[in-house]
Amino acid sequence: YQDEGLHLPVCEAWPVFLAHAGQARWVVEFAPLVLPWAVQTPTYTRALLPDLGEREITARQDTARLLSLPDIQVEILLPEAAVRARVLDMAGMAEQLHHLLRLSLWRAVSLRVIPAEATPQAVRYGAFTLLHYQEHTPVLYREDPVTGVFLDHDPVVAAYLSLADQLGVVALDRQDSRRLLAKIAATLGADEEWRAS
């Protein structure tokens, strides 16, 4: 990577992202408004990307493979608002929440919820992924609807490392996160607004 970063069309960036993420030792994922790609069910992904073809959706779903690779730790930072976002109907969201609960039991996955009352202003910076390597400086991946950007030797990376630390401070630990996810899942069917939607 050059200091100014590697900029690719999103469709070309995803294979590059998966190849480099597969070599990482620690991955941090954050998205402020929806769940990160790696923890989405296929139904959730399709609801977010209704205009994309199956190939693009499959590419996004392939990020879930990172969760089961050997010698990798994945930290998923989930704002409570993203967990509660009504991307799907009640049945679809129940499936998604139970998927999160199953993932929260995986040893290599650290699923941590940022409670609504503790969400810092930092969430305004948008979704990002930090890839930490054993023998390379960290790499930041972020994207807009058109372009995926990889950055390493850049002050921006340091800013996002700091941002991840800030988010980690206010996020619940794994056990409390699991409890909150279970509570949200349990109350889903009792929510009158959900049943009406």
Coordinates of N, CA and C in Angstrom, one line a residue:
Y1 N 0.8 -1.2 0.0 CA 0.0 0.0 0.0 C 0.9 1.3 0.0
Q2 N 0.4 2.3 -0.7 CA 1.1 3.5 -0.7 C 0.5 4.4 0.5
D3 N 1.2 5.4 0.8 CA 0.7 6.3 1.9 C -0.7 6.8 1.7
E4 N -1.0 7.2 0.4 CA -2.3 7.7 0.1 C -3.4 6.7 0.0
G5 N -3.0 5.4 0.2 CA -3.9 4.3 0.2 C -4.2 3.7 -1.1
L6 N -4.9 2.6 -1.0 CA -5.3 1.9 -2.2 C -6.8 2.1 -2.4
H7 N -7.2 2.7 -3.5 CA -8.6 3.0 -3.8 C -9.1 2.1 -4.9
L8 N -10.2 1.3 -4.6 CA -10.7 0.4 -5.6 C -12.2 0.5 -5.7
P9 N -12.8 0.2 -6.9 CA -14.2 0.1 -6.9 C -14.7 -1.0 -5.9
V10 N -15.8 -0.8 -5.3 CA -16.2 -1.7 -4.2 C -16.2 -3.2 -4.7
C11 N -16.7 -3.4 -5.9 CA -16.7 -4.8 -6.4 C -15.4 -5.4 -6.5
E12 N -14.3 -4.6 -6.7 CA -13.0 -5.1 -6.8 C -12.3 -5.1 -5.4
A13 N -12.8 -4.3 -4.5 CA -12.2 -4.1 -3.2 C -12.5 -5.3 -2.3
W14 N -13.6 -5.9 -2.5 CA -14.0 -7.0 -1.6 C -13.1 -8.2 -1.7
P15 N -12.7 -8.7 -2.9 CA -11.8 -9.8 -2.9 C -10.4 -9.5 -2.3
V16 N -10.0 -8.2 -2.5 CA -8.7 -7.8 -1.9 C -8.9 -7.7 -0.3
F17 N -10.0 -7.2 0.1 CA -10.3 -7.1 1.6 C -10.2 -8.5 2.2
L18 N -10.9 -9.5 1.6 CA -11.0 -10.8 2.1 C -9.6 -11.5 2.2
A19 N -8.8 -11.3 1.1 CA -7.5 -11.9 1.1 C -6.6 -11.3 2.2
H20 N -6.7 -10.0 2.4 CA -5.8 -9.4 3.5 C -6.4 -9.6 4.9
A21 N -7.7 -9.6 5.0 CA -8.3 -9.9 6.3 C -8.0 -11.3 6.7
G22 N -7.9 -12.2 5.8 CA -7.6 -13.6 6.1 C -6.2 -13.8 6.7
Q23 N -5.3 -12.8 6.5 CA -3.9 -12.9 7.0 C -3.8 -12.2 8.3
A24 N -4.8 -11.5 8.8 CA -4.8 -10.7 10.0 C -4.8 -11.6 11.2
R25 N -4.4 -11.1 12.3 CA -4.4 -11.8 13.6 C -5.6 -11.3 14.5
W26 N -6.0 -10.0 14.2 CA -7.0 -9.4 15.0 C -7.8 -8.5 14.1
V27 N -9.1 -8.6 14.1 CA -9.9 -7.7 13.2 C -10.9 -7.0 14.1
V28 N -11.1 -5.7 13.9 CA -12.1 -5.0 14.6 C -13.1 -4.4 13.6
E29 N -14.4 -4.7 13.8 CA -15.4 -4.3 12.9 C -16.4 -3.4 13.7
F30 N -16.8 -2.3 13.0 CA -17.8 -1.4 13.6 C -18.6 -0.8 12.4
A31 N -19.9 -0.7 12.7 CA -20.8 0.0 11.8 C -21.8 0.7 12.7
P32 N -22.1 2.0 12.5 CA -22.9 2.7 13.5 C -24.4 2.5 13.4
L33 N -24.9 2.2 12.2 CA -26.4 2.1 12.0 C -26.9 0.8 11.7
V34 N -26.1 -0.1 11.1 CA -26.6 -1.5 10.8 C -25.5 -2.4 11.3
L35 N -25.8 -3.7 11.3 CA -24.8 -4.7 11.8 C -23.7 -4.9 10.7
P36 N -22.5 -5.1 11.2 CA -21.4 -5.3 10.3 C -21.6 -6.6 9.4
W37 N -21.0 -6.6 8.2 CA -21.3 -7.7 7.2 C -21.0 -9.0 7.8
A38 N -20.0 -9.2 8.6 CA -19.5 -10.5 9.1 C -20.5 -11.2 10.0
V39 N -21.4 -10.4 10.6 CA -22.4 -11.1 11.5 C -23.8 -11.0 11.0
Q40 N -24.0 -10.7 9.7 CA -25.3 -10.6 9.1 C -25.8 -12.0 8.7
T41 N -27.1 -12.2 8.8 CA -27.7 -13.4 8.1 C -27.8 -13.0 6.6
P42 N -27.9 -14.1 5.8 CA -28.2 -13.7 4.3 C -29.4 -12.9 4.1
T43 N -30.5 -13.2 4.9 CA -31.7 -12.4 4.7 C -31.5 -10.9 5.0
Y44 N -30.7 -10.7 6.1 CA -30.4 -9.3 6.5 C -29.6 -8.6 5.4
T45 N -28.6 -9.3 4.9 CA -27.8 -8.7 3.8 C -28.6 -8.4 2.6
R46 N -29.5 -9.3 2.2 CA -30.3 -9.0 1.0 C -31.2 -7.8 1.2
A47 N -31.7 -7.7 2.4 CA -32.6 -6.5 2.7 C -31.8 -5.2 2.6
L48 N -30.5 -5.2 3.0 CA -29.7 -4.0 2.9 C -29.3 -3.7 1.4
L49 N -29.2 -4.7 0.6 CA -28.7 -4.6 -0.7 C -29.7 -5.1 -1.8
P50 N -30.9 -4.6 -1.8 CA -31.9 -5.1 -2.7 C -31.6 -5.0 -4.2
D51 N -30.7 -4.0 -4.5 CA -30.4 -3.7 -5.9 C -29.2 -4.4 -6.4
L52 N -28.5 -5.2 -5.5 CA -27.3 -5.9 -6.0 C -27.6 -7.3 -6.4
G53 N -26.8 -7.8 -7.2 CA -26.9 -9.2 -7.7 C -26.4 -10.2 -6.6
E54 N -26.7 -11.4 -6.9 CA -26.4 -12.5 -5.9 C -24.8 -12.6 -5.7
R55 N -24.1 -12.3 -6.8 CA -22.6 -12.3 -6.6 C -22.1 -11.3 -5.6
E56 N -22.6 -10.1 -5.7 CA -22.2 -9.1 -4.7 C -22.6 -9.4 -3.3
I57 N -23.9 -10.0 -3.2 CA -24.3 -10.3 -1.9 C -23.5 -11.5 -1.3
T58 N -23.1 -12.4 -2.1 CA -22.3 -13.5 -1.7 C -20.9 -13.0 -1.2
A59 N -20.4 -12.0 -1.9 CA -19.1 -11.5 -1.6 C -19.2 -10.9 -0.2
R60 N -20.3 -10.2 0.1 CA -20.4 -9.6 1.5 C -20.6 -10.7 2.5
Q61 N -21.3 -11.7 2.2 CA -21.5 -12.8 3.1 C -20.2 -13.6 3.4
D62 N -19.3 -13.6 2.4 CA -18.0 -14.3 2.6 C -17.2 -13.7 3.8
T63 N -17.5 -12.5 4.2 CA -16.8 -12.0 5.4 C -17.1 -12.8 6.6
A64 N -18.2 -13.5 6.6 CA -18.5 -14.4 7.8 C -17.4 -15.5 8.0
R65 N -16.7 -15.8 6.9 CA -15.6 -16.8 7.0 C -14.5 -16.4 7.9
L66 N -14.4 -15.1 8.1 CA -13.3 -14.6 9.0 C -13.5 -15.1 10.4
L67 N -14.8 -15.3 10.8 CA -15.1 -15.6 12.1 C -14.6 -17.0 12.5
S68 N -14.4 -17.9 11.5 CA -14.0 -19.3 11.8 C -12.6 -19.6 11.3
L69 N -11.8 -18.6 10.9 CA -10.5 -18.9 10.5 C -9.6 -19.2 11.7
P70 N -8.6 -20.1 11.6 CA -7.7 -20.3 12.7 C -6.8 -19.1 13.0
D71 N -6.4 -19.0 14.2 CA -5.4 -18.0 14.6 C -5.9 -16.5 14.3
I72 N -7.2 -16.3 14.4 CA -7.7 -14.9 14.2 C -8.7 -14.6 15.3
Q73 N -8.6 -13.4 15.8 CA -9.6 -12.9 16.8 C -10.4 -11.8 16.1
V74 N -11.7 -11.8 16.3 CA -12.6 -10.8 15.6 C -13.4 -10.1 16.7
E75 N -13.2 -8.8 16.8 CA -14.0 -8.0 17.7 C -15.1 -7.2 16.9
I76 N -16.3 -7.5 17.3 CA -17.4 -6.8 16.7 C -18.0 -5.8 17.7
L77 N -18.0 -4.5 17.3 CA -18.6 -3.5 18.2 C -19.9 -3.1 17.6
L78 N -21.0 -3.3 18.4 CA -22.3 -3.2 18.0 C -23.1 -2.1 18.7
P79 N -23.3 -0.9 18.2 CA -24.2 0.0 18.8 C -25.6 -0.6 19.0
E80 N -26.1 -0.3 20.2 CA -27.5 -0.9 20.5 C -28.5 -0.4 19.4
A81 N -28.3 0.8 18.9 CA -29.2 1.3 17.9 C -29.2 0.4 16.6
A82 N -28.0 -0.1 16.3 CA -27.8 -1.0 15.1 C -28.5 -2.3 15.4
V83 N -28.4 -2.8 16.6 CA -29.0 -4.1 16.9 C -30.5 -4.0 16.8
R84 N -31.1 -2.8 17.2 CA -32.5 -2.6 17.2 C -33.1 -2.1 15.9
A85 N -32.2 -1.7 15.0 CA -32.7 -1.2 13.7 C -33.6 -2.2 13.0
R86 N -34.7 -1.7 12.5 CA -35.7 -2.6 11.9 C -35.5 -2.8 10.4
V87 N -34.4 -3.6 10.2 CA -34.1 -3.8 8.8 C -35.0 -4.9 8.2
L88 N -35.5 -5.8 9.0 CA -36.4 -6.9 8.6 C -37.7 -6.9 9.4
D89 N -38.6 -7.8 9.0 CA -39.8 -7.9 9.8 C -39.4 -8.7 11.1
M90 N -40.4 -8.9 11.9 CA -40.2 -9.5 13.2 C -39.5 -10.8 13.1
A91 N -39.9 -11.7 12.3 CA -39.3 -13.0 12.1 C -37.9 -12.9 11.7
G92 N -37.6 -12.1 10.7 CA -36.3 -11.9 10.2 C -35.3 -11.4 11.2
M93 N -35.8 -10.4 12.0 CA -35.0 -9.8 13.1 C -34.7 -10.8 14.2
A94 N -35.7 -11.6 14.5 CA -35.6 -12.7 15.5 C -34.5 -13.6 15.1
E95 N -34.5 -14.0 13.8 CA -33.5 -14.9 13.2 C -32.1 -14.2 13.4
Q96 N -32.0 -13.0 13.0 CA -30.7 -12.2 13.1 C -30.2 -12.1 14.5
L97 N -31.1 -11.8 15.5 CA -30.7 -11.7 16.8 C -30.2 -13.0 17.4
H98 N -30.9 -14.1 17.1 CA -30.4 -15.4 17.5 C -29.1 -15.8 16.9
H99 N -28.9 -15.4 15.7 CA -27.6 -15.6 15.0 C -26.5 -14.9 15.8
L100 N -26.8 -13.7 16.2 CA -25.8 -12.9 17.1 C -25.5 -13.7 18.4
L101 N -26.6 -14.2 19.0 CA -26.4 -14.9 20.2 C -25.5 -16.1 20.1
R102 N -25.7 -16.8 19.0 CA -24.9 -18.0 18.7 C -23.4 -17.6 18.5
L103 N -23.2 -16.6 17.7 CA -21.9 -16.1 17.5 C -21.2 -15.6 18.8
S104 N -22.0 -15.1 19.7 CA -21.4 -14.6 20.9 C -20.8 -15.7 21.8
L105 N -21.1 -16.9 21.5 CA -20.5 -18.0 22.2 C -19.2 -18.5 21.6
W106 N -18.9 -18.1 20.4 CA -17.6 -18.5 19.8 C -16.4 -17.9 20.5
R107 N -15.4 -18.7 20.7 CA -14.3 -18.3 21.4 C -13.5 -17.2 20.7
A108 N -13.4 -17.3 19.4 CA -12.6 -16.3 18.6 C -13.4 -15.0 18.3
V109 N -14.6 -15.0 18.7 CA -15.5 -13.8 18.4 C -15.8 -13.0 19.7
S110 N -15.5 -11.8 19.7 CA -15.8 -10.9 20.8 C -16.9 -9.9 20.3
L111 N -18.2 -10.3 20.7 CA -19.3 -9.5 20.3 C -19.6 -8.5 21.5
R112 N -19.5 -7.2 21.3 CA -19.6 -6.3 22.4 C -20.6 -5.2 21.9
V113 N -21.7 -5.0 22.7 CA -22.7 -4.0 22.4 C -22.4 -2.7 23.1
I114 N -22.5 -1.6 22.4 CA -22.4 -0.3 22.9 C -23.8 0.2 23.3
P115 N -24.1 0.2 24.6 CA -25.5 0.6 25.0 C -25.8 2.0 24.5
A116 N -27.1 2.2 24.3 CA -27.6 3.4 23.7 C -27.2 4.6 24.5
E117 N -27.2 4.5 25.9 CA -26.9 5.7 26.7 C -25.4 6.0 26.7
A118 N -24.6 5.1 26.2 CA -23.2 5.3 26.2 C -22.5 5.5 24.9
T119 N -23.4 5.5 23.8 CA -22.9 5.7 22.5 C -22.2 7.0 22.4
P120 N -20.9 7.0 22.1 CA -20.2 8.3 22.0 C -20.4 9.0 20.6
Q121 N -20.0 10.2 20.6 CA -20.1 11.0 19.3 C -19.3 10.4 18.2
A122 N -18.4 9.5 18.6 CA -17.5 8.9 17.6 C -18.2 8.1 16.5
V123 N -19.5 7.7 16.8 CA -20.2 6.9 15.8 C -20.5 7.7 14.5
R124 N -20.4 9.0 14.6 CA -20.7 9.8 13.4 C -19.6 9.6 12.3
Y125 N -18.5 8.9 12.6 CA -17.5 8.7 11.6 C -17.7 7.6 10.6
G126 N -18.8 6.8 10.8 CA -19.1 5.8 9.9 C -18.5 4.4 10.1
A127 N -18.8 3.5 9.3 CA -18.3 2.1 9.4 C -16.9 2.0 9.1
F128 N -16.2 1.0 9.7 CA -14.8 0.8 9.4 C -14.4 -0.6 9.9
T129 N -13.3 -1.1 9.3 CA -12.6 -2.3 9.8 C -11.2 -2.0 10.0
L130 N -10.6 -2.5 11.1 CA -9.2 -2.4 11.3 C -8.6 -3.8 11.3
L131 N -7.6 -4.0 10.5 CA -6.9 -5.3 10.4 C -5.5 -5.2 11.1
H132 N -5.3 -6.0 12.1 CA -4.1 -6.0 12.8 C -3.3 -7.2 12.4
Y133 N -2.0 -7.0 12.1 CA -1.1 -8.1 11.7 C 0.0 -8.3 12.6
Q134 N 0.6 -9.5 12.6 CA 1.8 -9.8 13.4 C 3.0 -9.0 12.9
E135 N 3.2 -8.9 11.6 CA 4.4 -8.3 11.1 C 4.1 -7.2 10.1
H136 N 3.1 -6.5 10.3 CA 2.7 -5.3 9.5 C 1.9 -4.3 10.3
T137 N 2.1 -3.1 10.0 CA 1.3 -2.0 10.6 C -0.2 -2.3 10.4
P138 N -1.1 -1.8 11.2 CA -2.5 -2.0 11.0 C -3.0 -1.4 9.7
V139 N -4.0 -2.0 9.2 CA -4.6 -1.5 7.9 C -6.1 -1.1 8.2
L140 N -6.5 0.0 7.7 CA -7.9 0.5 7.9 C -8.6 0.2 6.5
Y141 N -9.8 -0.4 6.6 CA -10.6 -0.5 5.4 C -11.9 0.2 5.7
R142 N -12.3 1.1 4.8 CA -13.6 1.7 4.8 C -14.1 1.9 3.4
E143 N -15.4 2.2 3.3 CA -15.9 2.4 1.9 C -17.1 3.3 1.9
D144 N -17.3 3.8 0.7 CA -18.6 4.6 0.4 C -19.3 3.7 -0.6
P145 N -20.4 4.2 -1.1 CA -21.2 3.3 -2.1 C -20.4 2.9 -3.3
V146 N -19.3 3.6 -3.6 CA -18.6 3.4 -4.9 C -17.2 2.8 -4.7
T147 N -16.5 3.3 -3.7 CA -15.1 3.0 -3.5 C -14.7 2.3 -2.2
G148 N -13.9 1.3 -2.2 CA -13.3 0.8 -1.0 C -11.9 1.3 -0.9
V149 N -11.5 1.7 0.3 CA -10.2 2.3 0.5 C -9.4 1.6 1.6
F150 N -8.2 1.2 1.3 CA -7.3 0.6 2.2 C -6.2 1.6 2.6
L151 N -6.0 1.8 3.9 CA -4.9 2.8 4.3 C -4.1 2.1 5.4
D152 N -2.7 2.4 5.3 CA -1.9 1.9 6.4 C -1.0 3.0 7.0
H153 N 0.1 3.4 6.3 CA 0.9 4.4 6.8 C 0.3 5.8 6.6
D154 N -0.6 6.1 7.5 CA -1.4 7.3 7.3 C -1.9 7.8 8.7
P155 N -1.9 9.1 9.0 CA -2.4 9.5 10.2 C -3.9 9.1 10.5
V156 N -4.6 8.9 9.4 CA -6.0 8.5 9.5 C -6.1 7.2 10.3
V157 N -5.2 6.3 10.0 CA -5.2 5.0 10.7 C -5.1 5.2 12.2
A158 N -4.2 6.0 12.6 CA -4.0 6.3 14.0 C -5.3 6.9 14.6
A159 N -6.0 7.7 13.9 CA -7.2 8.3 14.4 C -8.3 7.2 14.6
Y160 N -8.3 6.2 13.7 CA -9.3 5.2 13.8 C -8.9 4.1 14.9
L161 N -7.6 4.0 15.1 CA -7.2 3.1 16.2 C -7.7 3.8 17.5
S162 N -7.5 5.1 17.6 CA -8.0 5.8 18.8 C -9.5 5.7 19.0
L163 N -10.2 5.8 17.8 CA -11.7 5.7 17.8 C -12.1 4.3 18.3
A164 N -11.4 3.2 17.8 CA -11.8 1.9 18.3 C -11.5 1.7 19.8
D165 N -10.5 2.4 20.3 CA -10.2 2.3 21.7 C -11.4 3.0 22.5
Q166 N -11.8 4.2 22.0 CA -12.9 4.9 22.6 C -14.2 4.0 22.7
L167 N -14.5 3.4 21.6 CA -15.7 2.5 21.5 C -15.5 1.4 22.4
G168 N -14.3 0.8 22.5 CA -14.1 -0.3 23.4 C -14.3 0.0 24.9
V169 N -14.0 1.3 25.2 CA -14.1 1.7 26.6 C -15.6 1.7 27.0
V170 N -16.5 2.2 26.1 CA -17.9 2.3 26.5 C -18.7 1.1 26.2
A171 N -18.2 0.1 25.4 CA -18.9 -1.1 25.1 C -19.0 -2.0 26.3
L172 N -20.1 -2.8 26.4 CA -20.3 -3.8 27.4 C -19.3 -4.9 27.2
D173 N -19.0 -5.7 28.2 CA -18.1 -6.8 28.0 C -18.9 -7.9 27.4
R174 N -18.3 -9.0 27.0 CA -18.9 -10.1 26.2 C -20.2 -10.7 27.0
Q175 N -20.1 -10.9 28.3 CA -21.2 -11.5 29.0 C -22.4 -10.6 29.1
D176 N -22.1 -9.3 29.4 CA -23.2 -8.3 29.5 C -23.8 -8.0 28.1
S177 N -23.0 -8.1 27.1 CA -23.5 -7.9 25.7 C -24.4 -9.1 25.4
R178 N -24.1 -10.3 25.8 CA -24.9 -11.4 25.5 C -26.2 -11.3 26.2
R179 N -26.2 -10.8 27.4 CA -27.4 -10.6 28.2 C -28.3 -9.6 27.5
L180 N -27.7 -8.5 27.1 CA -28.6 -7.5 26.4 C -29.1 -8.0 25.1
L181 N -28.4 -8.7 24.3 CA -28.9 -9.3 23.1 C -30.0 -10.3 23.4
A182 N -29.9 -11.1 24.4 CA -30.9 -12.0 24.7 C -32.2 -11.3 25.2
K183 N -32.0 -10.2 25.9 CA -33.2 -9.4 26.4 C -33.9 -8.8 25.2
I184 N -33.1 -8.2 24.2 CA -33.8 -7.6 23.0 C -34.5 -8.7 22.2
A185 N -33.9 -9.9 22.1 CA -34.5 -11.0 21.3 C -35.8 -11.5 22.0
A186 N -35.7 -11.5 23.4 CA -36.9 -12.0 24.1 C -38.1 -11.1 24.1
T187 N -37.8 -9.8 24.0 CA -38.9 -8.8 24.0 C -39.4 -8.5 22.6
L188 N -38.7 -9.0 21.6 CA -39.1 -8.7 20.2 C -40.5 -9.0 19.9
G189 N -40.9 -10.3 20.3 CA -42.3 -10.7 20.0 C -43.4 -10.0 20.8
A190 N -43.0 -9.4 21.9 CA -43.9 -8.6 22.7 C -44.1 -7.2 22.3
D191 N -43.3 -6.7 21.4 CA -43.3 -5.3 20.9 C -44.5 -5.1 20.0
E192 N -45.5 -4.4 20.4 CA -46.7 -4.2 19.6 C -46.4 -3.5 18.3
E193 N -45.4 -2.6 18.3 CA -45.1 -1.9 17.0 C -44.5 -2.9 16.0
W194 N -43.7 -3.8 16.5 CA -43.1 -4.9 15.6 C -44.2 -5.7 15.0
R195 N -45.2 -6.1 15.9 CA -46.2 -7.0 15.4 C -47.1 -6.3 14.3
A196 N -47.2 -5.0 14.5 CA -48.0 -4.2 13.5 C -47.3 -3.9 12.2
S197 N -45.9 -4.0 12.2 CA -45.2 -3.6 11.0 C -45.1 -4.8 10.0

